Amino acid sequence: MRPPLCVVLVETRNPLNIGAAARAMANFGFSDLRVVNPYEVAFREAVSAVGGAPVLQSARVFPTVAEAVADCSYVLGTTALRNRELQHPVLGLEAAAATVSAQSATLTALLFGSEKFGLSNDDISHCHALVRIPTTPDTPSMNLGQSVAVCLYELIRADAVPAAALAPRKAMRACDAEQLTQMLLDVLRESGYTNRIVATSTERKIRRFFRRVDFTAQDAPLLLGILRQILWKIREKPEG
Amino acid sequence: MRPPLCVVLVETRNPLNIGAAARAMANFGFSDLRVVNPYEVAFREAVSAVGGAPVLQSARVFPTVAEAVADCSYVLGTTALRNRELQHPVLGLEAAAATVSAQSATLTALLFGSEKFGLSNDDISHCHALVRIPTTPDTPSMNLGQSVAVCLYELIRADAVPAAALAPRKAMRACDAEQLTQMLLDVLRESGYTNRIVATSTERKIRRFFRRVDFTAQDAPLLLGILRQILWKIREKPEG
C-alpha cells in the first residue's frame, strides 16, 4: 500500500521537469501533484510526459506553499545541502521514507524547490523535516525529475517491506498549524512581544515551532481555544 | 564503497537523456559511461547536464553491445516488462543490486535500451540477468534518465553514509514543563478561560499537554518568554 502522499513542486522553472515529475509519479503509483507558483503558468500546455498525462491533468496550482500543504499533516522538504543553518532534522532518504510510512493515517507532502535555488528558508519553515538523497559531495544537486523518481522509488520500496506496526498517529494538519501560527503571531504583536525589526524572523521562528514540535490533531482545538481567549482578553480592554 | 560499474546506453535517441544519465552518475559517484551506436553521434556537443560534464567528456562510444561490455564480468539489462519470453532471470531492483555487490571484484555493466524500444533480444542475449524497477502495471515504462537515477541510487543505498548524525535531542526538563504549566494556568485564569467549576480538570489537561507533547529544552525559554509577555500585557491594563 502506498502512503497517502502529494508531491509539491515549488516555483519550478522548466515545464519539462513538471512533466518528468508527473511521469515518475505515474510510474510509482502516485497521483496527487501540486504546483506552487510555477514560472510557466501555462504548464498544462507543456509537453506531456509519456505516461504522466493523467497526473498532469489533475495537478492543482497554488499561489503559496501554505495553501498547497494546508490539508497535509507531515511536510517533508527535499534538500541537496548537508548543513542548513536551521533547526530542522535532516533525514537520509531511507529514514525519511520510514517516517512517511509511520504517518500513513494522514496526508504527507513532499516538497521540491526550484531547479536553481531549491527550497527557500520561507518554504522550509512550513516543513517538519528535511530529506537528503545520499548524493556525492562533489555533485550533490540532482535533476528535479530524477530526484522525484528516486524519492518515490524509496517510498514504495520501503513500503514493500512490512513496516513495524506503529499505532497510526494522527498528526496536526498543516492548515491548523498555520492557523495557530497566525493566531500566536497576533497575540505576540498585540502584547508587544514582537519587535517590528525582527518581525520576519519571529514569524519564521513561530512557524518552525509549530512544525518542529509533533503536536497531534487533538492539540489543535485546545490551543486554538486558548489563543482565542487570550486575544479576546488582550483586545477587550481599552488601551492603557 | 561503490561497486565497479559501467553504465551502457544502447541506441539512445535523445542526447538530453545521455546528459541526464551522466548527471545521475555524477550524483551517485559513478564515472564509466559507455554509449552504443547513439542516434546522435555528436552527443558530446549535446547540452551538457549540470554536474555531468566530466562523465560525458570521458564517455566512450562503441559500435556494438559486445564491444561495450567486453571487459565486464556481469551484465545486467534493464527492462520495464514483466515477462519477456527469454530464459533470463528477471530480478527486482533490490535483489539485482545485491548481485552487483556480490560481484564487486569484477566489473559490472548496467544496460539501458532505447527510449522507444528498450533493449532488443540481441542486446539481452549479452546479459546475465534482467532487472526490473518496481513500477506500476499501468505505467511501467520510465524515462531513461530517471531509471538510471533510480538504479544507481539503489546500488549505493546500502552503502550510503548514514544520515548526518542527528544532534542528540535534549528534552525539556520537568521543572521547566511545570513552570510553563503554572504560567499558562495563570494566563488562562486571568483571561477568563478557566471556569472555576472545571479548574481542576483544566489544570490536569494543561499539565498533561506539556508532558505529552515532546517539547525540547530549547522550547522552554521561547515559551516562557511568550507567556511572560502575555501575562504582562493582560495585567498591565486597568480592569475594564
mmCIF file of C-alpha atoms in Angstrom, chain A residues 78-238:
data_model
loop_
_atom_site.group_PDB
_atom_site.id
_atom_site.type_symbol
_atom_site.label_atom_id
_atom_site.label_comp_id
_atom_site.label_asym_id
_atom_site.label_seq_id
_atom_site.Cartn_x
_atom_site.Cartn_y
_atom_site.Cartn_z
ATOM 1 C CA THR A 78 13.993 17.952 -0.093
ATOM 2 C CA THR A 79 17.445 19.489 0.042
ATOM 3 C CA ALA A 80 20.809 18.807 -1.535
ATOM 4 C CA LEU A 81 22.624 20.581 1.256
ATOM 5 C CA ARG A 82 24.254 18.830 4.133
ATOM 6 C CA ASN A 83 24.022 21.662 6.552
ATOM 7 C CA ARG A 84 21.365 24.286 6.562
ATOM 8 C CA GLU A 85 21.531 26.603 9.459
ATOM 9 C CA LEU A 86 18.078 25.645 10.542
ATOM 10 C CA GLN A 87 16.643 23.743 13.417
ATOM 11 C CA HIS A 88 15.241 21.104 11.115
ATOM 12 C CA PRO A 89 16.177 17.477 11.329
ATOM 13 C CA VAL A 90 17.809 16.363 8.055
ATOM 14 C CA LEU A 91 16.909 12.754 7.381
ATOM 15 C CA GLY A 92 18.534 10.348 4.979
ATOM 16 C CA LEU A 93 16.117 9.186 2.313
ATOM 17 C CA GLU A 94 15.566 5.751 3.849
ATOM 18 C CA ALA A 95 14.858 7.201 7.280
ATOM 19 C CA ALA A 96 12.546 9.793 5.761
ATOM 20 C CA ALA A 97 10.584 7.114 3.932
ATOM 21 C CA ALA A 98 10.104 5.305 7.221
ATOM 22 C CA THR A 99 8.696 8.458 8.818
ATOM 23 C CA VAL A 100 6.271 8.844 5.902
ATOM 24 C CA SER A 101 5.084 5.254 6.319
ATOM 25 C CA ALA A 102 4.538 5.930 10.016
ATOM 26 C CA GLN A 103 2.195 8.807 9.074
ATOM 27 C CA SER A 104 0.048 6.605 6.881
ATOM 28 C CA ALA A 105 -3.161 7.728 8.607
ATOM 29 C CA THR A 106 -2.721 11.261 7.292
ATOM 30 C CA LEU A 107 -1.525 13.034 4.178
ATOM 31 C CA THR A 108 2.173 13.756 3.659
ATOM 32 C CA ALA A 109 3.528 16.480 1.375
ATOM 33 C CA LEU A 110 6.893 16.040 -0.311
ATOM 34 C CA LEU A 111 8.289 19.428 -1.378
ATOM 35 C CA PHE A 112 10.775 20.078 -4.175
ATOM 36 C CA GLY A 113 12.233 23.553 -4.698
ATOM 37 C CA SER A 114 13.129 25.343 -7.900
ATOM 38 C CA GLU A 115 15.830 23.924 -10.160
ATOM 39 C CA LYS A 116 18.160 26.776 -9.418
ATOM 40 C CA PHE A 117 17.663 27.638 -5.773
ATOM 41 C CA GLY A 118 15.901 24.717 -4.150
ATOM 42 C CA LEU A 119 13.544 25.491 -1.295
ATOM 43 C CA SER A 120 13.806 28.915 0.327
ATOM 44 C CA ASN A 121 14.006 29.436 4.065
ATOM 45 C CA ASP A 122 10.378 30.532 3.986
ATOM 46 C CA ASP A 123 9.376 27.333 2.155
ATOM 47 C CA ILE A 124 11.337 25.303 4.680
ATOM 48 C CA SER A 125 9.568 26.975 7.595
ATOM 49 C CA HIS A 126 6.484 25.001 6.527
ATOM 50 C CA CYS A 127 8.340 21.691 6.781
ATOM 51 C CA HIS A 128 8.506 19.255 9.666
ATOM 52 C CA ALA A 129 11.746 17.745 8.445
ATOM 53 C CA LEU A 130 14.179 17.831 5.543
ATOM 54 C CA VAL A 131 15.248 14.862 3.473
ATOM 55 C CA ARG A 132 18.521 14.416 1.624
ATOM 56 C CA ILE A 133 19.201 11.904 -1.128
ATOM 57 C CA PRO A 134 22.672 10.413 -0.487
ATOM 58 C CA THR A 135 24.436 12.066 -3.422
ATOM 59 C CA THR A 136 28.176 12.657 -3.555
ATOM 60 C CA PRO A 137 29.681 15.824 -2.069
ATOM 61 C CA ASP A 138 31.190 16.673 -5.477
ATOM 62 C CA THR A 139 27.867 16.720 -7.329
ATOM 63 C CA PRO A 140 25.158 16.881 -4.689
ATOM 64 C CA SER A 141 22.444 18.575 -6.720
ATOM 65 C CA MET A 142 20.148 16.292 -8.680
ATOM 66 C CA ASN A 143 17.954 16.982 -11.668
ATOM 67 C CA LEU A 144 14.436 17.680 -10.407
ATOM 68 C CA GLY A 145 12.679 14.872 -12.283
ATOM 69 C CA GLN A 146 15.348 12.408 -11.255
ATOM 70 C CA SER A 147 15.158 13.328 -7.600
ATOM 71 C CA VAL A 148 11.367 12.951 -7.652
ATOM 72 C CA ALA A 149 11.810 9.479 -9.177
ATOM 73 C CA VAL A 150 14.385 8.413 -6.587
ATOM 74 C CA CYS A 151 12.301 9.673 -3.643
ATOM 75 C CA LEU A 152 9.135 7.952 -4.849
ATOM 76 C CA TYR A 153 11.029 4.742 -5.552
ATOM 77 C CA GLU A 154 12.321 4.736 -1.987
ATOM 78 C CA LEU A 155 8.808 5.356 -0.672
ATOM 79 C CA ILE A 156 7.350 2.351 -2.456
ATOM 80 C CA ARG A 157 10.396 0.199 -1.809
ATOM 81 C CA ALA A 158 10.266 0.763 1.923
ATOM 82 C CA ASP A 159 6.553 0.187 1.735
ATOM 83 C CA ALA A 160 7.017 -3.258 0.251
ATOM 84 C CA VAL A 161 8.860 -4.170 3.424
ATOM 85 C CA PRO A 162 6.347 -4.742 6.196
ATOM 86 C CA ALA A 163 6.653 -1.717 8.430
ATOM 87 C CA ALA A 164 6.846 -2.092 12.153
ATOM 88 C CA ALA A 165 3.272 -1.967 13.366
ATOM 89 C CA LEU A 166 3.104 1.567 14.613
ATOM 90 C CA ALA A 167 -0.126 2.842 16.046
ATOM 91 C CA PRO A 168 -1.237 5.272 13.383
ATOM 92 C CA ARG A 169 -0.698 8.642 14.982
ATOM 93 C CA LYS A 170 -2.932 11.443 13.843
ATOM 94 C CA ALA A 171 -0.722 14.440 13.396
ATOM 95 C CA MET A 172 -1.913 18.022 13.230
ATOM 96 C CA ARG A 173 -2.855 19.218 9.740
ATOM 97 C CA ALA A 174 -0.750 21.977 8.194
ATOM 98 C CA CYS A 175 -3.753 24.327 7.946
ATOM 99 C CA ASP A 176 -4.293 24.008 11.708
ATOM 100 C CA ALA A 177 -0.601 24.556 12.395
ATOM 101 C CA GLU A 178 -0.706 27.642 10.183
ATOM 102 C CA GLN A 179 -3.839 28.980 11.892
ATOM 103 C CA LEU A 180 -2.129 28.536 15.253
ATOM 104 C CA THR A 181 0.967 30.255 13.873
ATOM 105 C CA GLN A 182 -1.061 33.252 12.723
ATOM 106 C CA MET A 183 -3.055 33.494 15.961
ATOM 107 C CA LEU A 184 0.045 33.307 18.112
ATOM 108 C CA LEU A 185 1.684 35.954 15.925
ATOM 109 C CA ASP A 186 -1.379 38.158 16.530
ATOM 110 C CA VAL A 187 -1.028 37.598 20.259
ATOM 111 C CA LEU A 188 2.682 38.392 20.154
ATOM 112 C CA ARG A 189 2.108 41.539 18.140
ATOM 113 C CA GLU A 190 -0.690 42.824 20.326
ATOM 114 C CA SER A 191 1.099 42.019 23.550
ATOM 115 C CA GLY A 192 4.208 43.877 22.419
ATOM 116 C CA TYR A 193 6.428 40.787 22.164
ATOM 117 C CA THR A 194 7.204 41.285 18.511
ATOM 118 C CA ASN A 195 9.730 43.942 17.740
ATOM 119 C CA ARG A 196 8.993 45.316 14.281
ATOM 120 C CA ILE A 197 12.640 44.978 13.329
ATOM 121 C CA VAL A 198 12.674 41.247 13.921
ATOM 122 C CA ALA A 199 9.092 40.516 12.850
ATOM 123 C CA THR A 200 10.122 38.300 9.928
ATOM 124 C CA SER A 201 12.485 36.166 11.926
ATOM 125 C CA THR A 202 9.874 35.865 14.686
ATOM 126 C CA GLU A 203 7.350 34.681 12.125
ATOM 127 C CA ARG A 204 9.744 32.019 10.864
ATOM 128 C CA LYS A 205 10.629 31.024 14.406
ATOM 129 C CA ILE A 206 6.990 30.567 15.374
ATOM 130 C CA ARG A 207 6.134 28.732 12.157
ATOM 131 C CA ARG A 208 9.077 26.374 12.688
ATOM 132 C CA PHE A 209 7.998 25.844 16.272
ATOM 133 C CA PHE A 210 4.539 24.615 15.273
ATOM 134 C CA ARG A 211 6.066 22.170 12.763
ATOM 135 C CA ARG A 212 9.033 21.016 14.802
ATOM 136 C CA VAL A 213 7.033 20.062 17.851
ATOM 137 C CA ASP A 214 4.983 16.991 16.982
ATOM 138 C CA PHE A 215 1.560 18.208 18.004
ATOM 139 C CA THR A 216 -1.308 15.825 17.353
ATOM 140 C CA ALA A 217 -4.659 16.562 15.746
ATOM 141 C CA GLN A 218 -6.257 16.780 19.192
ATOM 142 C CA ASP A 219 -3.957 19.615 20.281
ATOM 143 C CA ALA A 220 -5.347 21.949 17.617
ATOM 144 C CA PRO A 221 -8.739 22.737 19.219
ATOM 145 C CA LEU A 222 -7.148 23.038 22.684
ATOM 146 C CA LEU A 223 -4.539 25.533 21.527
ATOM 147 C CA LEU A 224 -6.935 27.436 19.290
ATOM 148 C CA GLY A 225 -9.321 27.855 22.222
ATOM 149 C CA ILE A 226 -6.547 29.136 24.460
ATOM 150 C CA LEU A 227 -5.201 31.610 21.909
ATOM 151 C CA ARG A 228 -8.689 32.838 21.024
ATOM 152 C CA GLN A 229 -9.360 33.569 24.677
ATOM 153 C CA ILE A 230 -6.053 35.367 25.162
ATOM 154 C CA LEU A 231 -6.665 37.502 22.090
ATOM 155 C CA TRP A 232 -10.146 38.341 23.302
ATOM 156 C CA LYS A 233 -8.765 39.352 26.689
ATOM 157 C CA ILE A 234 -5.998 41.488 25.254
ATOM 158 C CA ARG A 235 -8.390 43.252 22.891
ATOM 159 C CA GLU A 236 -11.191 43.623 25.410
ATOM 160 C CA LYS A 237 -9.622 46.374 27.430
ATOM 161 C CA PRO A 238 -9.224 49.944 26.303
#
